[in-house]
mmCIF file of C-alpha atoms in Angstrom:
data_model
loop_
_atom_site.group_PDB
_atom_site.id
_atom_site.type_symbol
_atom_site.label_atom_id
_atom_site.label_comp_id
_atom_site.label_asym_id
_atom_site.label_seq_id
_atom_site.Cartn_x
_atom_site.Cartn_y
_atom_site.Cartn_z
ATOM 1 C CA VAL A 27 78.368 97.999 102.787
ATOM 2 C CA LEU A 28 79.176 101.444 101.405
ATOM 3 C CA LEU A 29 82.899 100.697 101.706
ATOM 4 C CA ILE A 30 82.546 97.460 99.769
ATOM 5 C CA LYS A 31 80.403 98.705 96.920
ATOM 6 C CA ASN A 32 79.800 102.383 96.286
ATOM 7 C CA GLU A 33 77.456 101.885 93.318
ATOM 8 C CA PRO A 34 74.846 99.324 94.409
ATOM 9 C CA GLU A 35 72.708 99.988 91.372
ATOM 10 C CA LEU A 36 75.225 98.354 89.049
ATOM 11 C CA PRO A 37 74.291 94.834 87.947
ATOM 12 C CA GLN A 38 76.452 92.135 89.442
ATOM 13 C CA ALA A 39 77.782 91.112 86.059
ATOM 14 C CA GLN A 40 78.843 94.661 85.240
ATOM 15 C CA ALA A 41 80.527 95.125 88.619
ATOM 16 C CA SER A 42 82.320 91.814 88.171
ATOM 17 C CA GLY A 43 83.467 92.862 84.717
ATOM 18 C CA GLN A 44 84.869 96.112 86.059
ATOM 19 C CA SER A 45 86.722 94.242 88.785
ATOM 20 C CA GLN A 46 88.205 91.938 86.179
ATOM 21 C CA ASP A 47 89.279 94.907 84.060
ATOM 22 C CA LEU A 48 91.121 96.399 87.029
ATOM 23 C CA ARG A 49 92.963 93.155 87.555
ATOM 24 C CA GLU A 50 93.846 92.877 83.907
ATOM 25 C CA THR A 51 95.441 96.322 84.002
ATOM 26 C CA ALA A 52 97.632 95.463 86.993
ATOM 27 C CA SER A 53 101.340 95.742 86.530
ATOM 28 C CA PRO A 54 102.810 92.904 84.462
ATOM 29 C CA ARG A 55 104.896 90.476 86.475
ATOM 30 C CA GLY A 56 107.406 90.541 83.665
ATOM 31 C CA GLU A 57 108.422 94.004 84.821
ATOM 32 C CA LEU A 58 109.882 92.460 87.982
ATOM 33 C CA THR A 59 112.857 90.173 88.185
ATOM 34 C CA ARG A 60 112.780 86.880 90.036
ATOM 35 C CA ALA A 61 114.847 88.431 92.822
ATOM 36 C CA GLU A 62 112.316 91.236 93.207
ATOM 37 C CA HIS A 63 109.454 88.769 93.458
ATOM 38 C CA LEU A 64 111.370 86.869 96.139
ATOM 39 C CA ARG A 65 111.905 90.121 98.029
ATOM 40 C CA VAL A 66 108.179 90.807 98.063
ATOM 41 C CA ILE A 67 107.419 87.241 99.189
ATOM 42 C CA LEU A 68 109.971 87.523 101.997
ATOM 43 C CA GLY A 69 108.420 90.829 103.025
ATOM 44 C CA VAL A 70 104.977 89.194 103.137
ATOM 45 C CA PHE A 71 106.458 86.356 105.231
ATOM 46 C CA LEU A 72 107.758 88.877 107.761
ATOM 47 C CA ILE A 73 104.398 90.646 107.800
ATOM 48 C CA GLY A 74 102.888 87.271 108.686
ATOM 49 C CA THR A 75 105.089 87.045 111.776
ATOM 50 C CA LEU A 76 103.843 90.492 112.815
ATOM 51 C CA GLY A 77 100.167 90.090 111.969
ATOM 52 C CA LEU A 78 99.840 86.666 113.593
ATOM 53 C CA THR A 79 102.593 85.911 116.118
ATOM 54 C CA SER A 80 103.355 89.411 117.367
ATOM 55 C CA PHE A 81 99.688 90.347 117.588
ATOM 56 C CA SER A 82 98.648 87.179 119.431
ATOM 57 C CA GLY A 83 101.409 87.635 122.018
ATOM 58 C CA LEU A 84 100.513 91.179 123.064
ATOM 59 C CA SER A 85 98.505 90.099 126.108
ATOM 60 C CA LEU A 86 101.431 88.081 127.461
ATOM 61 C CA LEU A 87 103.831 90.911 126.688
ATOM 62 C CA TYR A 88 101.918 93.431 128.763
ATOM 63 C CA THR A 89 100.909 91.130 131.630
ATOM 64 C CA THR A 90 104.451 89.817 132.107
ATOM 65 C CA SER A 91 105.702 93.418 132.006
ATOM 66 C CA GLY A 92 103.674 94.197 135.131
ATOM 67 C CA ARG A 93 100.473 95.615 133.669
ATOM 68 C CA PRO A 94 97.208 94.626 135.426
ATOM 69 C CA VAL A 95 95.097 92.074 133.593
ATOM 70 C CA GLU A 96 92.100 94.422 133.541
ATOM 71 C CA THR A 97 94.174 97.182 131.960
ATOM 72 C CA VAL A 98 95.538 94.809 129.329
ATOM 73 C CA SER A 99 92.012 93.678 128.444
ATOM 74 C CA LEU A 100 90.922 97.276 127.930
ATOM 75 C CA LEU A 101 93.995 98.012 125.835
ATOM 76 C CA LEU A 102 93.401 95.020 123.566
ATOM 77 C CA SER A 103 89.724 95.933 123.163
ATOM 78 C CA PHE A 104 90.795 99.421 122.148
ATOM 79 C CA LEU A 105 93.305 97.890 119.720
ATOM 80 C CA GLY A 106 90.474 95.960 118.052
ATOM 81 C CA PHE A 107 88.642 99.200 117.225
ATOM 82 C CA VAL A 108 91.858 100.718 115.888
ATOM 83 C CA LEU A 109 92.368 97.679 113.640
ATOM 84 C CA ILE A 110 88.973 98.244 112.012
ATOM 85 C CA ALA A 111 89.687 101.941 111.517
ATOM 86 C CA GLY A 112 93.134 101.134 110.101
ATOM 87 C CA LYS A 113 91.668 98.878 107.409
ATOM 88 C CA CYS A 114 89.259 101.586 106.302
ATOM 89 C CA LEU A 115 91.979 104.226 106.392
ATOM 90 C CA MET A 116 94.372 102.189 104.275
ATOM 91 C CA GLY A 117 91.721 101.615 101.623
ATOM 92 C CA TRP A 118 90.954 105.332 101.558
ATOM 93 C CA LEU A 119 94.634 106.314 101.419
ATOM 94 C CA SER A 120 95.354 103.821 98.626
ATOM 95 C CA ASP A 121 92.598 105.376 96.549
ATOM 96 C CA ARG A 122 93.777 108.939 97.196
ATOM 97 C CA LEU A 123 97.586 108.682 97.175
ATOM 98 C CA GLY A 124 98.291 105.312 95.563
ATOM 99 C CA SER A 125 99.457 101.944 96.849
ATOM 100 C CA PHE A 126 103.132 102.913 97.115
ATOM 101 C CA ALA A 127 102.393 105.780 99.493
ATOM 102 C CA ALA A 128 99.897 103.721 101.501
ATOM 103 C CA VAL A 129 102.275 100.784 101.976
ATOM 104 C CA SER A 130 105.123 103.114 102.959
ATOM 105 C CA VAL A 131 103.040 105.132 105.444
ATOM 106 C CA PHE A 132 101.423 102.110 107.061
ATOM 107 C CA GLY A 133 104.778 100.348 107.181
ATOM 108 C CA ALA A 134 106.143 103.294 109.152
ATOM 109 C CA PHE A 135 103.102 103.130 111.466
ATOM 110 C CA LEU A 136 103.646 99.414 112.027
ATOM 111 C CA SER A 137 107.340 99.880 112.729
ATOM 112 C CA PHE A 138 106.709 102.623 115.278
ATOM 113 C CA GLY A 139 103.987 100.548 116.949
ATOM 114 C CA GLN A 140 106.311 97.563 117.228
ATOM 115 C CA LEU A 141 109.008 99.805 118.660
ATOM 116 C CA MET A 142 106.644 101.041 121.367
ATOM 117 C CA CYS A 143 105.958 97.421 122.333
ATOM 118 C CA CYS A 144 109.599 97.221 123.420
ATOM 119 C CA PHE A 145 108.771 99.677 126.234
ATOM 120 C CA ALA A 146 105.723 97.797 127.502
ATOM 121 C CA GLY A 147 106.981 97.701 131.066
ATOM 122 C CA SER A 148 108.459 101.179 131.448
ATOM 123 C CA ALA A 149 106.479 103.552 129.219
ATOM 124 C CA PRO A 150 103.632 105.638 130.712
ATOM 125 C CA MET A 151 100.103 104.642 129.775
ATOM 126 C CA SER A 152 99.737 107.571 127.370
ATOM 127 C CA LEU A 153 102.666 106.317 125.282
ATOM 128 C CA ILE A 154 101.374 102.767 125.373
ATOM 129 C CA VAL A 155 98.010 103.912 124.015
ATOM 130 C CA CYS A 156 99.784 105.980 121.364
ATOM 131 C CA GLY A 157 101.856 102.958 120.391
ATOM 132 C CA LEU A 158 98.752 100.796 120.091
ATOM 133 C CA ILE A 159 97.154 103.358 117.796
ATOM 134 C CA PHE A 160 100.133 103.190 115.459
ATOM 135 C CA LEU A 161 100.345 99.400 115.787
ATOM 136 C CA GLY A 162 96.668 98.800 115.084
ATOM 137 C CA THR A 163 96.703 101.179 112.139
ATOM 138 C CA GLY A 164 99.870 99.668 110.702
ATOM 139 C CA LEU A 165 98.535 96.115 111.008
ATOM 140 C CA ALA A 166 96.315 96.899 108.023
ATOM 141 C CA LEU A 167 99.408 95.734 106.107
ATOM 142 C CA SER A 168 98.596 92.212 107.282
ATOM 143 C CA THR A 169 95.033 92.303 105.912
ATOM 144 C CA VAL A 170 94.089 94.878 103.290
ATOM 145 C CA ALA A 171 97.599 95.247 101.879
ATOM 146 C CA LEU A 172 97.905 91.641 100.702
ATOM 147 C CA SER A 173 95.190 92.025 98.068
ATOM 148 C CA VAL A 174 96.482 95.479 97.125
ATOM 149 C CA ILE A 175 100.043 94.218 96.622
ATOM 150 C CA ALA A 176 98.854 91.201 94.644
ATOM 151 C CA SER A 177 96.786 93.434 92.366
ATOM 152 C CA ASP A 178 99.732 95.750 91.731
ATOM 153 C CA PHE A 179 102.351 93.050 91.083
ATOM 154 C CA CYS A 180 100.359 90.418 89.195
ATOM 155 C CA SER A 181 100.328 89.846 85.480
ATOM 156 C CA ALA A 182 97.107 89.807 83.477
ATOM 157 C CA GLY A 183 94.818 87.046 84.685
ATOM 158 C CA ARG A 184 97.153 85.972 87.503
ATOM 159 C CA TYR A 185 95.700 87.993 90.366
ATOM 160 C CA THR A 186 94.073 85.057 92.155
ATOM 161 C CA THR A 187 97.183 82.893 91.907
ATOM 162 C CA LEU A 188 99.486 85.577 93.244
ATOM 163 C CA LEU A 189 97.074 86.493 96.046
ATOM 164 C CA LYS A 190 96.944 82.847 97.169
ATOM 165 C CA THR A 191 100.747 82.753 97.139
ATOM 166 C CA TYR A 192 100.897 85.795 99.395
ATOM 167 C CA GLN A 193 98.201 84.403 101.697
ATOM 168 C CA VAL A 194 100.026 81.078 102.091
ATOM 169 C CA THR A 195 103.333 82.877 102.662
ATOM 170 C CA TYR A 196 101.679 85.114 105.256
ATOM 171 C CA ALA A 197 100.250 82.091 107.080
ATOM 172 C CA LEU A 198 103.630 80.330 107.002
ATOM 173 C CA GLY A 199 105.244 83.384 108.565
ATOM 174 C CA GLY A 200 102.860 83.172 111.490
ATOM 175 C CA LEU A 201 103.128 79.386 111.783
ATOM 176 C CA ILE A 202 106.920 79.161 111.705
ATOM 177 C CA SER A 203 107.383 82.018 114.165
ATOM 178 C CA SER A 204 104.589 81.013 116.552
ATOM 179 C CA ALA A 205 106.879 79.423 119.124
ATOM 180 C CA PHE A 206 109.528 82.133 118.993
ATOM 181 C CA PRO A 207 108.184 84.527 121.680
ATOM 182 C CA GLY A 208 107.745 81.698 124.178
ATOM 183 C CA MET A 209 111.202 80.304 123.491
ATOM 184 C CA THR A 210 112.729 83.741 123.891
ATOM 185 C CA ALA A 211 110.869 84.275 127.164
ATOM 186 C CA ASP A 212 112.119 80.927 128.488
ATOM 187 C CA ILE A 213 115.708 81.888 127.709
ATOM 188 C CA THR A 214 115.720 85.555 128.693
ATOM 189 C CA GLY A 215 112.831 85.702 131.156
ATOM 190 C CA SER A 216 111.019 88.370 129.122
ATOM 191 C CA TYR A 217 109.030 88.812 125.932
ATOM 192 C CA LEU A 218 110.696 92.144 125.214
ATOM 193 C CA PRO A 219 113.633 90.686 123.184
ATOM 194 C CA ALA A 220 111.133 88.979 120.862
ATOM 195 C CA TYR A 221 109.349 92.271 120.246
ATOM 196 C CA ALA A 222 112.653 94.018 119.626
ATOM 197 C CA LEU A 223 113.188 91.485 116.845
ATOM 198 C CA PHE A 224 109.632 92.018 115.602
ATOM 199 C CA PHE A 225 110.461 95.712 115.302
ATOM 200 C CA LEU A 226 113.430 94.841 113.098
ATOM 201 C CA PHE A 227 111.172 92.552 111.061
ATOM 202 C CA SER A 228 108.715 95.405 110.467
ATOM 203 C CA VAL A 229 111.474 97.714 109.240
ATOM 204 C CA LEU A 230 112.940 94.977 107.035
ATOM 205 C CA ALA A 231 109.527 94.154 105.520
ATOM 206 C CA VAL A 232 109.080 97.761 104.410
ATOM 207 C CA LEU A 233 112.633 97.915 103.063
ATOM 208 C CA LEU A 234 112.009 94.764 101.039
ATOM 209 C CA ILE A 235 108.676 95.780 99.482
ATOM 210 C CA ALA A 236 108.860 99.571 99.120
ATOM 211 C CA PRO A 237 111.779 99.684 96.595
ATOM 212 C CA VAL A 238 109.951 97.214 94.342
ATOM 213 C CA TYR A 239 106.848 99.382 94.568
ATOM 214 C CA LYS A 240 108.940 102.432 93.723
ATOM 215 C CA LYS A 241 110.254 100.767 90.576
ATOM 216 C CA ILE A 242 106.762 99.795 89.408
ATOM 217 C CA ARG A 243 105.507 103.292 90.206
ATOM 218 C CA GLN A 244 108.229 104.864 88.068
ATOM 219 C CA ILE A 245 107.420 102.546 85.165
ATOM 220 C CA HIS A 246 103.708 103.283 85.368
ATOM 221 C CA CYS A 247 104.235 107.023 85.715
ATOM 222 C CA ALA A 248 106.181 106.915 82.457
ATOM 223 C CA SER A 249 103.274 105.138 80.756
ATOM 224 C CA PRO A 250 100.196 107.318 80.000
ATOM 225 C CA SER A 251 97.849 104.330 80.181
ATOM 226 C CA HIS A 252 98.987 103.532 83.722
ATOM 227 C CA ARG A 253 99.698 106.993 85.040
ATOM 228 C CA ASN A 254 97.223 106.626 87.892
ATOM 229 C CA ALA A 255 97.674 102.904 88.547
ATOM 230 C CA LEU A 256 99.830 103.246 91.673
#
């Protein structure tokens, strides 16, 4: 509750008005070209493949790599706690350092976590746990980051529309890629090639979104009224 609302004494109408003001001061969409908007949407699509398809296939990845079922269950339970902590951490980091830094840092976490998945069968348990910490933390990009990105890239009064666009794109990423790990395993006999591709997807998603964020950050830093927006 404290994370959701840090001033419970405020009337609901006042809190709602403040939320609306924040959305109205988000970066104008006119500052981005159509190509830049498409880059962000493609990045969100790739994040959908990671947050839905890659995440849901972790149990099969580790069990088919020779890990005991009991160990895999413990690892996934641990990952669930890390996911919760990652969401809180991303919100805190966005407030302290700005959205650009948060998206970049958590994108690097996600990429490293996906890379460690490629060594599911050969890495020692300590490295697997380390990889899951980075993966679970980085997966905050698939939850908290969508609303943050929409708020930063929307024009005045268009926050809800843009957020829905990102949410639909995210869901499509997971839906379209859902059969990919199984198909890859049927062809190659392993889920590892699919997770090698997921690693490339994570790197590409960051490379698609971060430069657009950097441009918006430079524009807002040059404007006194938006100096602390990103």
